[in-house]
Amino acid sequence: MTIHSPEVLERTVDQVRALIRSGHYAAAAERLRELHPADRAEVVLRLPEDEREDLVAHLDVETAAELFEELDEEIAADLADDIHPERLADILDEMEPDDAADLLGDLPPELVQTLLDEMEEAAEVEPLLQYPDETAGGLMTTAFVALQQDATADDVIAFLRALKQQDADEDVDLPFYLFVIDDQQRLVGVVDLRELVAAPPHTRIGDLMDPQVIAVDAWTDQEEVARVMKKYDLAAVPVVDDQRRLVGVVTYDDIMHVLEEEAGEDFLHMGGVESEPLAEKPYWEQRLWEIFRSRFPWLLLLFVAGSYTGSVLRMFDAELRKVISLSIFIPLIIGTGGNVGSQTVATVIRALVLKEVRPRDALRAWWREVRVAVLLGVAIGALGFVRAALWGVDPHVAWAVSLTIFAVILWASTVATFIPLVASAVGIDPTHISGPLMSTLIDGTGLMIYFLIARAVIPEL
Amino acid sequence: MTIHSPEVLERTVDQVRALIRSGHYAAAAERLRELHPADRAEVVLRLPEDEREDLVAHLDVETAAELFEELDEEIAADLADDIHPERLADILDEMEPDDAADLLGDLPPELVQTLLDEMEEAAEVEPLLQYPDETAGGLMTTAFVALQQDATADDVIAFLRALKQQDADEDVDLPFYLFVIDDQQRLVGVVDLRELVAAPPHTRIGDLMDPQVIAVDAWTDQEEVARVMKKYDLAAVPVVDDQRRLVGVVTYDDIMHVLEEEAGEDFLHMGGVESEPLAEKPYWEQRLWEIFRSRFPWLLLLFVAGSYTGSVLRMFDAELRKVISLSIFIPLIIGTGGNVGSQTVATVIRALVLKEVRPRDALRAWWREVRVAVLLGVAIGALGFVRAALWGVDPHVAWAVSLTIFAVILWASTVATFIPLVASAVGIDPTHISGPLMSTLIDGTGLMIYFLIARAVIPEL
């Protein structure tokens, strides 16, 4: 399969839309069915909402199931709402249990009960509904193969063949890893399919398995699951309950989406946008009102926090009246402090996320950051003196500006090192500390430093 | 294997250090060998440089190879420099070809030639040296299994068994996907190991394979490779040359690291840090001088760009002298503009990275952003009026502040929508446009808007 370029997909969207608008629903559905499931989702997302519904109504159950697996669950839930419960239950039966559970989690509770009563695979999906979306339990699938230690390699291959044959029309996904359990369902080992294939036929599973199996608890946060899988290069990780009984498996494809989702959230936080739940929604699907709500609280907080800068300036009203040229440098000084703060906070948060730095390393981290700040402060401070001199202000003012820049850079990197580390120590997610928040916190204190230095350096004050 | 908690690893570090310092190198090496390779790297990174070298000198070739695979290549190169070329060649032979190539890429060219002459597996590694680290060619391994269409499922399983037996002591990694080539080495299909296991023994590979195989070109950027694998949920993607000949395979574990690396770079850029090559280096390994170089150019640019805010204020010197209370609101106004700019630029860049928005959607994106800005502008603008009134400034000034906040929010979101889209259209990576850059660009123009509105609204001006 060649990968479809955005242009080809664009043309497909046009074709599908033309077919829908001329009433050729079956042909439109067929056109969609020919695409890779991931491309189908992209095409459907570009249709207006009413055309989407018309199209989904004409998809066969399996294609609809694959489509719902690819779509974000909120969008899938919007579409599912218009489908007759009996048909929807069939679609849910065809979906991977973890995706089905996610979708059910976004449907109205009355409907969920009707659907579970109707579904054949309800037993696989129901246990998943208890876990929040962002935990190992929410990500895992319950459709896994568990082996007993007494089976032989040959037995298992025969079993896998039978499983495949039996569900030949269902296109069942066999696993790359087979987990081994004891008679209390407790996880005792893992067999890599590659080892199984290469093993002599009569090898006992108990001898072939790796008993050193890395597992996660069902309530583990998805970010931690991703970190473990990435660190240990795992394509799948078994999920256990508090008795170490095997309850599910999380696979690499779930994790690639988690990594992206978490990275997107961190990026938006850094820009000062509260991403929950926007990060999971495609840009064009976000409603104006939702965007407003994701940004307004931050702006409000920053505005209220920032308005103390005005109070600082009012305190130094007399100085400003006497040496009006001091006001020229206000934006430059608070800008520099904010920029250093953003740089430092980005670096420290990044190190925290990767677990390279922990709160107890605070002093060591500060010592690094402050040394960098001295270098930056000397360089930018000197530049500030030149800039002020070129504008022809009084040399005393130029000195005050230059010293302030040096001091503010030191101050900004100190504040920006400690705040995320302290936040993390007291259990606040440090990725919620954005660059703008840091800038705002530094603005007012930076002005205070400015006027105190000006008083000390400028004879008229 | 239970996952070692940070505390357990910390204790292991202490034990290993005690053994090294008391001269028990063999025991220290043995202690390390017992750990998971990923944990070994973490322990080694926490040792001081001289102890690291002592320890690596006493590792057996295989353990050293696994360690080098896990370490960042620059750090591995630092350690490799102290190893005798003959031993180093043995270690390189044991490494995965892609990791060996990455390490060779960071060693002095004279040494590389000596090592390649010495290495047994040079033929597998040499072709990889031509590709930059951040391309499909730089990520791929050349150690893959390629099948002919005429083989049967049984043949292939027998072949895999033999391969495993032959290299029993080398612990060879078999693949999850087997690629099928024609007699010109051109990629024609893919067989999933799971399908192979479940297939009737005499099935022809040509009948079993999926001819719709998604492949990438060797020169494709790693970010695009990650996007394709994520979109299509691939555990491995074949890499082809311009004749569509199979030259390598990129696997999910490489991609998880790429996703994290790229996310880290984007995050740092958003904070105004030039991440290349810092993003690949653990926090404590970054040298002060490197950190300085990664931040100074941005600060310098922002300082120079920001100093025009002073010019704007000088232009309106007369207004400032007449109505000194105008200066109180300067930080608040430029702060709000900058914050809205950061939020908008983060949202738009995120959508660009996910390919949800393209440059040609600029007007549509702007229309969304500007409607959100109107909502935000009304809310924050009203708040600004209240704040100014509470400070007891002249009502005309309060009006000017309030109108300015509204106008600046509209202006900031317009600028912050178009700049990343235009950058992307002309081929500049939009992730390099940071929040601080956006704030700085908006600062001066925001002040201009402020004084123009003040002139229009305040009778004395």
mmCIF file with all atom_site columns, N, CA and C in Angstrom, chain A residues 1 36 39 42 161 174 176 194 197-199 212-213 230-232 260 264 272 283-284 286 307 314 321 324 343 356 368-369 391, chain B residues 1 39 42 161 174 176 194 197-199 212-213 230-232 260 272 283-284 286 295 307 314 321 324 343 350 356 368-369 391:
data_model
loop_
_atom_site.group_PDB
_atom_site.id
_atom_site.type_symbol
_atom_site.label_atom_id
_atom_site.label_alt_id
_atom_site.label_comp_id
_atom_site.label_asym_id
_atom_site.label_entity_id
_atom_site.label_seq_id
_atom_site.pdbx_PDB_ins_code
_atom_site.Cartn_x
_atom_site.Cartn_y
_atom_site.Cartn_z
_atom_site.occupancy
_atom_site.B_iso_or_equiv
_atom_site.pdbx_formal_charge
_atom_site.auth_seq_id
_atom_site.auth_comp_id
_atom_site.auth_asym_id
_atom_site.auth_atom_id
_atom_site.pdbx_PDB_model_num
ATOM 1   N N  . MET A 1 1   ? 0.856   -1.196  0.000  1.00 0.00 ? 1   MET A N  1
ATOM 2   C CA . MET A 1 1   ? 0.000   0.000   0.000  1.00 0.00 ? 1   MET A CA 1
ATOM 3   C C  . MET A 1 1   ? 0.884   1.235   0.000  1.00 0.00 ? 1   MET A C  1
ATOM 4   N N  . HIS A 1 36  ? -7.296  2.459   3.777  1.00 0.00 ? 36  HIS A N  1
ATOM 5   C CA . HIS A 1 36  ? -6.756  1.982   5.046  1.00 0.00 ? 36  HIS A CA 1
ATOM 6   C C  . HIS A 1 36  ? -7.600  2.587   6.171  1.00 0.00 ? 36  HIS A C  1
ATOM 7   N N  . ASP A 1 39  ? -6.797  6.052   7.156  1.00 0.00 ? 39  ASP A N  1
ATOM 8   C CA . ASP A 1 39  ? -7.159  7.068   6.163  1.00 0.00 ? 39  ASP A CA 1
ATOM 9   C C  . ASP A 1 39  ? -8.671  7.311   6.163  1.00 0.00 ? 39  ASP A C  1
ATOM 10  N N  . GLU A 1 42  ? -9.501  9.894   8.578  1.00 0.00 ? 42  GLU A N  1
ATOM 11  C CA . GLU A 1 42  ? -9.149  11.236  8.115  1.00 0.00 ? 42  GLU A CA 1
ATOM 12  C C  . GLU A 1 42  ? -10.179 11.784  7.150  1.00 0.00 ? 42  GLU A C  1
ATOM 13  N N  . ARG A 1 161 ? -3.232  -21.776 15.525 1.00 0.00 ? 161 ARG A N  1
ATOM 14  C CA . ARG A 1 161 ? -3.767  -22.067 14.195 1.00 0.00 ? 161 ARG A CA 1
ATOM 15  C C  . ARG A 1 161 ? -5.274  -22.254 14.253 1.00 0.00 ? 161 ARG A C  1
ATOM 16  N N  . LEU A 1 174 ? -3.732  -12.019 16.354 1.00 0.00 ? 174 LEU A N  1
ATOM 17  C CA . LEU A 1 174 ? -2.971  -12.807 17.318 1.00 0.00 ? 174 LEU A CA 1
ATOM 18  C C  . LEU A 1 174 ? -1.934  -11.894 17.974 1.00 0.00 ? 174 LEU A C  1
ATOM 19  N N  . PHE A 1 176 ? 1.827   -10.794 19.716 1.00 0.00 ? 176 PHE A N  1
ATOM 20  C CA . PHE A 1 176 ? 3.259   -11.035 19.579 1.00 0.00 ? 176 PHE A CA 1
ATOM 21  C C  . PHE A 1 176 ? 3.829   -11.659 20.854 1.00 0.00 ? 176 PHE A C  1
ATOM 22  N N  . ARG A 1 194 ? 8.288   -14.992 18.767 1.00 0.00 ? 194 ARG A N  1
ATOM 23  C CA . ARG A 1 194 ? 9.477   -15.291 17.964 1.00 0.00 ? 194 ARG A CA 1
ATOM 24  C C  . ARG A 1 194 ? 10.264  -16.450 18.559 1.00 0.00 ? 194 ARG A C  1
ATOM 25  N N  . VAL A 1 197 ? 8.275   -19.739 17.885 1.00 0.00 ? 197 VAL A N  1
ATOM 26  C CA . VAL A 1 197 ? 8.427   -20.252 16.526 1.00 0.00 ? 197 VAL A CA 1
ATOM 27  C C  . VAL A 1 197 ? 9.761   -20.969 16.370 1.00 0.00 ? 197 VAL A C  1
ATOM 28  N N  . ALA A 1 198 ? 10.783  -20.406 17.009 1.00 0.00 ? 198 ALA A N  1
ATOM 29  C CA . ALA A 1 198 ? 12.128  -20.938 16.803 1.00 0.00 ? 198 ALA A CA 1
ATOM 30  C C  . ALA A 1 198 ? 12.446  -22.110 17.739 1.00 0.00 ? 198 ALA A C  1
ATOM 31  N N  . ALA A 1 199 ? 11.561  -22.387 18.708 1.00 0.00 ? 199 ALA A N  1
ATOM 32  C CA . ALA A 1 199 ? 11.865  -23.415 19.711 1.00 0.00 ? 199 ALA A CA 1
ATOM 33  C C  . ALA A 1 199 ? 11.624  -24.816 19.153 1.00 0.00 ? 199 ALA A C  1
ATOM 34  N N  . GLN A 1 212 ? 11.006  -13.400 34.148 1.00 0.00 ? 212 GLN A N  1
ATOM 35  C CA . GLN A 1 212 ? 11.290  -12.019 34.538 1.00 0.00 ? 212 GLN A CA 1
ATOM 36  C C  . GLN A 1 212 ? 10.380  -11.071 33.769 1.00 0.00 ? 212 GLN A C  1
ATOM 37  N N  . VAL A 1 213 ? 9.068   -11.176 33.983 1.00 0.00 ? 213 VAL A N  1
ATOM 38  C CA . VAL A 1 213 ? 8.177   -10.384 33.142 1.00 0.00 ? 213 VAL A CA 1
ATOM 39  C C  . VAL A 1 213 ? 7.827   -9.060  33.826 1.00 0.00 ? 213 VAL A C  1
ATOM 40  N N  . LYS A 1 230 ? 8.682   2.404   27.033 1.00 0.00 ? 230 LYS A N  1
ATOM 41  C CA . LYS A 1 230 ? 9.742   3.050   26.261 1.00 0.00 ? 230 LYS A CA 1
ATOM 42  C C  . LYS A 1 230 ? 11.102  2.682   26.817 1.00 0.00 ? 230 LYS A C  1
ATOM 43  N N  . LYS A 1 231 ? 11.206  2.751   28.154 1.00 0.00 ? 231 LYS A N  1
ATOM 44  C CA . LYS A 1 231 ? 12.500  2.475   28.780 1.00 0.00 ? 231 LYS A CA 1
ATOM 45  C C  . LYS A 1 231 ? 12.947  1.050   28.482 1.00 0.00 ? 231 LYS A C  1
ATOM 46  N N  . TYR A 1 232 ? 12.014  0.080   28.617 1.00 0.00 ? 232 TYR A N  1
ATOM 47  C CA . TYR A 1 232 ? 12.395  -1.320  28.444 1.00 0.00 ? 232 TYR A CA 1
ATOM 48  C C  . TYR A 1 232 ? 12.112  -1.830  27.032 1.00 0.00 ? 232 TYR A C  1
ATOM 49  N N  . GLU A 1 260 ? 2.023   10.748  22.152 1.00 0.00 ? 260 GLU A N  1
ATOM 50  C CA . GLU A 1 260 ? 1.690   11.950  21.399 1.00 0.00 ? 260 GLU A CA 1
ATOM 51  C C  . GLU A 1 260 ? 0.722   12.846  22.158 1.00 0.00 ? 260 GLU A C  1
ATOM 52  N N  . GLY A 1 264 ? 1.482   16.544  23.440 1.00 0.00 ? 264 GLY A N  1
ATOM 53  C CA . GLY A 1 264 ? 0.640   17.653  23.008 1.00 0.00 ? 264 GLY A CA 1
ATOM 54  C C  . GLY A 1 264 ? 0.137   18.455  24.188 1.00 0.00 ? 264 GLY A C  1
ATOM 55  N N  . GLY A 1 272 ? 0.468   28.040  27.783 1.00 0.00 ? 272 GLY A N  1
ATOM 56  C CA . GLY A 1 272 ? -0.552  28.625  28.644 1.00 0.00 ? 272 GLY A CA 1
ATOM 57  C C  . GLY A 1 272 ? -1.969  28.271  28.216 1.00 0.00 ? 272 GLY A C  1
ATOM 58  N N  . TYR A 1 283 ? -8.132  19.782  15.764 1.00 0.00 ? 283 TYR A N  1
ATOM 59  C CA . TYR A 1 283 ? -8.296  21.229  15.774 1.00 0.00 ? 283 TYR A CA 1
ATOM 60  C C  . TYR A 1 283 ? -9.675  21.679  15.304 1.00 0.00 ? 283 TYR A C  1
ATOM 61  N N  . TRP A 1 284 ? -10.109 21.154  14.159 1.00 0.00 ? 284 TRP A N  1
ATOM 62  C CA . TRP A 1 284 ? -11.361 21.656  13.571 1.00 0.00 ? 284 TRP A CA 1
ATOM 63  C C  . TRP A 1 284 ? -12.597 21.182  14.319 1.00 0.00 ? 284 TRP A C  1
ATOM 64  N N  . GLN A 1 286 ? -12.825 21.304  17.625 1.00 0.00 ? 286 GLN A N  1
ATOM 65  C CA . GLN A 1 286 ? -12.964 22.022  18.883 1.00 0.00 ? 286 GLN A CA 1
ATOM 66  C C  . GLN A 1 286 ? -13.988 23.134  18.711 1.00 0.00 ? 286 GLN A C  1
ATOM 67  N N  . SER A 1 307 ? -1.623  42.156  37.293 1.00 0.00 ? 307 SER A N  1
ATOM 68  C CA . SER A 1 307 ? -2.019  43.525  37.601 1.00 0.00 ? 307 SER A CA 1
ATOM 69  C C  . SER A 1 307 ? -1.256  44.069  38.806 1.00 0.00 ? 307 SER A C  1
ATOM 70  N N  . ARG A 1 314 ? 2.961   51.978  40.669 1.00 0.00 ? 314 ARG A N  1
ATOM 71  C CA . ARG A 1 314 ? 2.360   53.063  41.462 1.00 0.00 ? 314 ARG A CA 1
ATOM 72  C C  . ARG A 1 314 ? 3.214   53.388  42.692 1.00 0.00 ? 314 ARG A C  1
ATOM 73  N N  . ARG A 1 321 ? 8.192   59.946  37.731 1.00 0.00 ? 321 ARG A N  1
ATOM 74  C CA . ARG A 1 321 ? 7.985   61.350  37.361 1.00 0.00 ? 321 ARG A CA 1
ATOM 75  C C  . ARG A 1 321 ? 9.321   62.080  37.237 1.00 0.00 ? 321 ARG A C  1
ATOM 76  N N  . ILE A 1 324 ? 11.803  60.266  33.735 1.00 0.00 ? 324 ILE A N  1
ATOM 77  C CA . ILE A 1 324 ? 10.825  59.646  32.848 1.00 0.00 ? 324 ILE A CA 1
ATOM 78  C C  . ILE A 1 324 ? 11.469  58.601  31.932 1.00 0.00 ? 324 ILE A C  1
ATOM 79  N N  . GLN A 1 343 ? 12.676  29.936  29.322 1.00 0.00 ? 343 GLN A N  1
ATOM 80  C CA . GLN A 1 343 ? 13.711  28.984  28.923 1.00 0.00 ? 343 GLN A CA 1
ATOM 81  C C  . GLN A 1 343 ? 14.020  28.027  30.072 1.00 0.00 ? 343 GLN A C  1
ATOM 82  N N  . GLU A 1 356 ? 14.797  12.821  34.987 1.00 0.00 ? 356 GLU A N  1
ATOM 83  C CA . GLU A 1 356 ? 16.248  13.021  35.120 1.00 0.00 ? 356 GLU A CA 1
ATOM 84  C C  . GLU A 1 356 ? 16.544  13.866  36.357 1.00 0.00 ? 356 GLU A C  1
ATOM 85  N N  . ARG A 1 368 ? 23.381  24.730  38.782 1.00 0.00 ? 368 ARG A N  1
ATOM 86  C CA . ARG A 1 368 ? 23.641  24.709  37.326 1.00 0.00 ? 368 ARG A CA 1
ATOM 87  C C  . ARG A 1 368 ? 23.008  25.919  36.655 1.00 0.00 ? 368 ARG A C  1
ATOM 88  N N  . GLU A 1 369 ? 21.721  26.113  36.964 1.00 0.00 ? 369 GLU A N  1
ATOM 89  C CA . GLU A 1 369 ? 20.967  27.148  36.263 1.00 0.00 ? 369 GLU A CA 1
ATOM 90  C C  . GLU A 1 369 ? 21.527  28.532  36.577 1.00 0.00 ? 369 GLU A C  1
ATOM 91  N N  . TRP A 1 391 ? 20.694  55.264  22.985 1.00 0.00 ? 391 TRP A N  1
ATOM 92  C CA . TRP A 1 391 ? 19.486  56.090  23.044 1.00 0.00 ? 391 TRP A CA 1
ATOM 93  C C  . TRP A 1 391 ? 19.784  57.440  23.707 1.00 0.00 ? 391 TRP A C  1
ATOM 94  N N  . MET B 1 1   ? 10.346  -9.881  36.017 1.00 0.00 ? 1   MET B N  1
ATOM 95  C CA . MET B 1 1   ? 11.224  -8.815  36.504 1.00 0.00 ? 1   MET B CA 1
ATOM 96  C C  . MET B 1 1   ? 10.378  -7.684  37.061 1.00 0.00 ? 1   MET B C  1
ATOM 97  N N  . ASP B 1 39  ? 18.216  -0.327  32.781 1.00 0.00 ? 39  ASP B N  1
ATOM 98  C CA . ASP B 1 39  ? 18.601  0.119   34.117 1.00 0.00 ? 39  ASP B CA 1
ATOM 99  C C  . ASP B 1 39  ? 20.114  0.294   34.224 1.00 0.00 ? 39  ASP B C  1
ATOM 100 N N  . GLU B 1 42  ? 21.036  3.666   33.220 1.00 0.00 ? 42  GLU B N  1
ATOM 101 C CA . GLU B 1 42  ? 20.710  4.668   34.235 1.00 0.00 ? 42  GLU B CA 1
ATOM 102 C C  . GLU B 1 42  ? 21.742  4.690   35.345 1.00 0.00 ? 42  GLU B C  1
ATOM 103 N N  . ARG B 1 161 ? 14.050  -21.323 12.832 1.00 0.00 ? 161 ARG B N  1
ATOM 104 C CA . ARG B 1 161 ? 14.574  -22.189 13.888 1.00 0.00 ? 161 ARG B CA 1
ATOM 105 C C  . ARG B 1 161 ? 16.077  -22.367 13.748 1.00 0.00 ? 161 ARG B C  1
ATOM 106 N N  . LEU B 1 174 ? 14.741  -12.250 16.479 1.00 0.00 ? 174 LEU B N  1
ATOM 107 C CA . LEU B 1 174 ? 13.968  -12.500 15.258 1.00 0.00 ? 174 LEU B CA 1
ATOM 108 C C  . LEU B 1 174 ? 12.957  -11.367 15.092 1.00 0.00 ? 174 LEU B C  1
ATOM 109 N N  . PHE B 1 176 ? 9.236   -9.516  14.022 1.00 0.00 ? 176 PHE B N  1
ATOM 110 C CA . PHE B 1 176 ? 7.795   -9.750  14.041 1.00 0.00 ? 176 PHE B CA 1
ATOM 111 C C  . PHE B 1 176 ? 7.216   -9.715  12.625 1.00 0.00 ? 176 PHE B C  1
ATOM 112 N N  . ARG B 1 194 ? 2.683   -13.561 13.019 1.00 0.00 ? 194 ARG B N  1
ATOM 113 C CA . ARG B 1 194 ? 1.492   -14.162 13.619 1.00 0.00 ? 194 ARG B CA 1
ATOM 114 C C  . ARG B 1 194 ? 0.670   -14.906 12.573 1.00 0.00 ? 194 ARG B C  1
ATOM 115 N N  . VAL B 1 197 ? 2.604   -18.192 11.692 1.00 0.00 ? 197 VAL B N  1
ATOM 116 C CA . VAL B 1 197 ? 2.433   -19.251 12.681 1.00 0.00 ? 197 VAL B CA 1
ATOM 117 C C  . VAL B 1 197 ? 1.083   -19.940 12.505 1.00 0.00 ? 197 VAL B C  1
ATOM 118 N N  . ALA B 1 198 ? 0.066   -19.145 12.207 1.00 0.00 ? 198 ALA B N  1
ATOM 119 C CA . ALA B 1 198 ? -1.290  -19.679 12.148 1.00 0.00 ? 198 ALA B CA 1
ATOM 120 C C  . ALA B 1 198 ? -1.630  -20.295 10.794 1.00 0.00 ? 198 ALA B C  1
ATOM 121 N N  . ALA B 1 199 ? -0.734  -20.132 9.799  1.00 0.00 ? 199 ALA B N  1
ATOM 122 C CA . ALA B 1 199 ? -1.062  -20.585 8.435  1.00 0.00 ? 199 ALA B CA 1
ATOM 123 C C  . ALA B 1 199 ? -0.857  -22.098 8.312  1.00 0.00 ? 199 ALA B C  1
ATOM 124 N N  . GLN B 1 212 ? 0.047   -5.167  0.004  1.00 0.00 ? 212 GLN B N  1
ATOM 125 C CA . GLN B 1 212 ? -0.210  -3.745  0.282  1.00 0.00 ? 212 GLN B CA 1
ATOM 126 C C  . GLN B 1 212 ? 0.732   -3.260  1.374  1.00 0.00 ? 212 GLN B C  1
ATOM 127 N N  . VAL B 1 213 ? 2.032   -3.300  1.137  1.00 0.00 ? 213 VAL B N  1
ATOM 128 C CA . VAL B 1 213 ? 2.942   -2.983  2.223  1.00 0.00 ? 213 VAL B CA 1
ATOM 129 C C  . VAL B 1 213 ? 3.331   -1.499  2.207  1.00 0.00 ? 213 VAL B C  1
ATOM 130 N N  . LYS B 1 230 ? 2.708   5.698   13.435 1.00 0.00 ? 230 LYS B N  1
ATOM 131 C CA . LYS B 1 230 ? 1.671   5.958   14.421 1.00 0.00 ? 230 LYS B CA 1
ATOM 132 C C  . LYS B 1 230 ? 0.294   5.912   13.762 1.00 0.00 ? 230 LYS B C  1
ATOM 133 N N  . LYS B 1 231 ? 0.203   6.589   12.609 1.00 0.00 ? 231 LYS B N  1
ATOM 134 C CA . LYS B 1 231 ? -1.088  6.641   11.935 1.00 0.00 ? 231 LYS B CA 1
ATOM 135 C C  . LYS B 1 231 ? -1.578  5.244   11.563 1.00 0.00 ? 231 LYS B C  1
ATOM 136 N N  . TYR B 1 232 ? -0.681  4.421   11.003 1.00 0.00 ? 232 TYR B N  1
ATOM 137 C CA . TYR B 1 232 ? -1.095  3.112   10.532 1.00 0.00 ? 232 TYR B CA 1
ATOM 138 C C  . TYR B 1 232 ? -0.836  2.003   11.562 1.00 0.00 ? 232 TYR B C  1
ATOM 139 N N  . GLU B 1 260 ? 9.486   10.824  21.501 1.00 0.00 ? 260 GLU B N  1
ATOM 140 C CA . GLU B 1 260 ? 9.839   11.547  22.711 1.00 0.00 ? 260 GLU B CA 1
ATOM 141 C C  . GLU B 1 260 ? 10.835  12.668  22.420 1.00 0.00 ? 260 GLU B C  1
ATOM 142 N N  . GLY B 1 272 ? 11.463  28.759  24.168 1.00 0.00 ? 272 GLY B N  1
ATOM 143 C CA . GLY B 1 272 ? 12.510  29.656  23.664 1.00 0.00 ? 272 GLY B CA 1
ATOM 144 C C  . GLY B 1 272 ? 13.910  29.115  23.871 1.00 0.00 ? 272 GLY B C  1
ATOM 145 N N  . TYR B 1 283 ? 19.814  15.774  31.150 1.00 0.00 ? 283 TYR B N  1
ATOM 146 C CA . TYR B 1 283 ? 20.003  17.084  31.775 1.00 0.00 ? 283 TYR B CA 1
ATOM 147 C C  . TYR B 1 283 ? 21.382  17.246  32.392 1.00 0.00 ? 283 TYR B C  1
ATOM 148 N N  . TRP B 1 284 ? 21.795  16.250  33.190 1.00 0.00 ? 284 TRP B N  1
ATOM 149 C CA . TRP B 1 284 ? 23.051  16.423  33.935 1.00 0.00 ? 284 TRP B CA 1
ATOM 150 C C  . TRP B 1 284 ? 24.275  16.302  33.047 1.00 0.00 ? 284 TRP B C  1
ATOM 151 N N  . GLN B 1 286 ? 24.524  17.851  30.141 1.00 0.00 ? 286 GLN B N  1
ATOM 152 C CA . GLN B 1 286 ? 24.687  19.058  29.333 1.00 0.00 ? 286 GLN B CA 1
ATOM 153 C C  . GLN B 1 286 ? 25.732  19.950  29.985 1.00 0.00 ? 286 GLN B C  1
ATOM 154 N N  . ARG B 1 295 ? 20.742  28.872  24.599 1.00 0.00 ? 295 ARG B N  1
ATOM 155 C CA . ARG B 1 295 ? 19.794  29.897  25.022 1.00 0.00 ? 295 ARG B CA 1
ATOM 156 C C  . ARG B 1 295 ? 20.159  31.291  24.558 1.00 0.00 ? 295 ARG B C  1
ATOM 157 N N  . SER B 1 307 ? 13.937  45.575  21.974 1.00 0.00 ? 307 SER B N  1
ATOM 158 C CA . SER B 1 307 ? 14.373  46.928  22.321 1.00 0.00 ? 307 SER B CA 1
ATOM 159 C C  . SER B 1 307 ? 13.626  47.983  21.493 1.00 0.00 ? 307 SER B C  1
ATOM 160 N N  . ARG B 1 314 ? 9.630   55.983  23.438 1.00 0.00 ? 314 ARG B N  1
ATOM 161 C CA . ARG B 1 314 ? 10.269  57.285  23.209 1.00 0.00 ? 314 ARG B CA 1
ATOM 162 C C  . ARG B 1 314 ? 9.417   58.155  22.285 1.00 0.00 ? 314 ARG B C  1
ATOM 163 N N  . ARG B 1 321 ? 4.578   61.866  29.676 1.00 0.00 ? 321 ARG B N  1
ATOM 164 C CA . ARG B 1 321 ? 4.816   62.947  30.635 1.00 0.00 ? 321 ARG B CA 1
ATOM 165 C C  . ARG B 1 321 ? 3.506   63.580  31.074 1.00 0.00 ? 321 ARG B C  1
ATOM 166 N N  . ILE B 1 324 ? 0.945   60.467  33.383 1.00 0.00 ? 324 ILE B N  1
ATOM 167 C CA . ILE B 1 324 ? 1.908   59.494  33.909 1.00 0.00 ? 324 ILE B CA 1
ATOM 168 C C  . ILE B 1 324 ? 1.226   58.171  34.255 1.00 0.00 ? 324 ILE B C  1
ATOM 169 N N  . GLN B 1 343 ? -0.695  31.426  23.687 1.00 0.00 ? 343 GLN B N  1
ATOM 170 C CA . GLN B 1 343 ? -1.764  30.421  23.623 1.00 0.00 ? 343 GLN B CA 1
ATOM 171 C C  . GLN B 1 343 ? -2.084  30.083  22.174 1.00 0.00 ? 343 GLN B C  1
ATOM 172 N N  . ARG B 1 350 ? 0.653   23.152  17.239 1.00 0.00 ? 350 ARG B N  1
ATOM 173 C CA . ARG B 1 350 ? 0.223   21.789  17.551 1.00 0.00 ? 350 ARG B CA 1
ATOM 174 C C  . ARG B 1 350 ? -0.604  21.209  16.387 1.00 0.00 ? 350 ARG B C  1
ATOM 175 N N  . GLU B 1 356 ? -3.210  18.711  10.993 1.00 0.00 ? 356 GLU B N  1
ATOM 176 C CA . GLU B 1 356 ? -4.641  18.985  10.975 1.00 0.00 ? 356 GLU B CA 1
ATOM 177 C C  . GLU B 1 356 ? -4.909  20.301  10.251 1.00 0.00 ? 356 GLU B C  1
ATOM 178 N N  . ARG B 1 368 ? -11.479 31.258  12.987 1.00 0.00 ? 368 ARG B N  1
ATOM 179 C CA . ARG B 1 368 ? -11.742 30.607  14.268 1.00 0.00 ? 368 ARG B CA 1
ATOM 180 C C  . ARG B 1 368 ? -11.082 31.370  15.400 1.00 0.00 ? 368 ARG B C  1
ATOM 181 N N  . GLU B 1 369 ? -9.807  31.648  15.231 1.00 0.00 ? 369 GLU B N  1
ATOM 182 C CA . GLU B 1 369 ? -9.026  32.248  16.313 1.00 0.00 ? 369 GLU B CA 1
ATOM 183 C C  . GLU B 1 369 ? -9.546  33.638  16.659 1.00 0.00 ? 369 GLU B C  1
ATOM 184 N N  . TRP B 1 391 ? -8.112  51.392  40.779 1.00 0.00 ? 391 TRP B N  1
ATOM 185 C CA . TRP B 1 391 ? -6.887  52.129  41.085 1.00 0.00 ? 391 TRP B CA 1
ATOM 186 C C  . TRP B 1 391 ? -7.156  53.637  41.118 1.00 0.00 ? 391 TRP B C  1
#
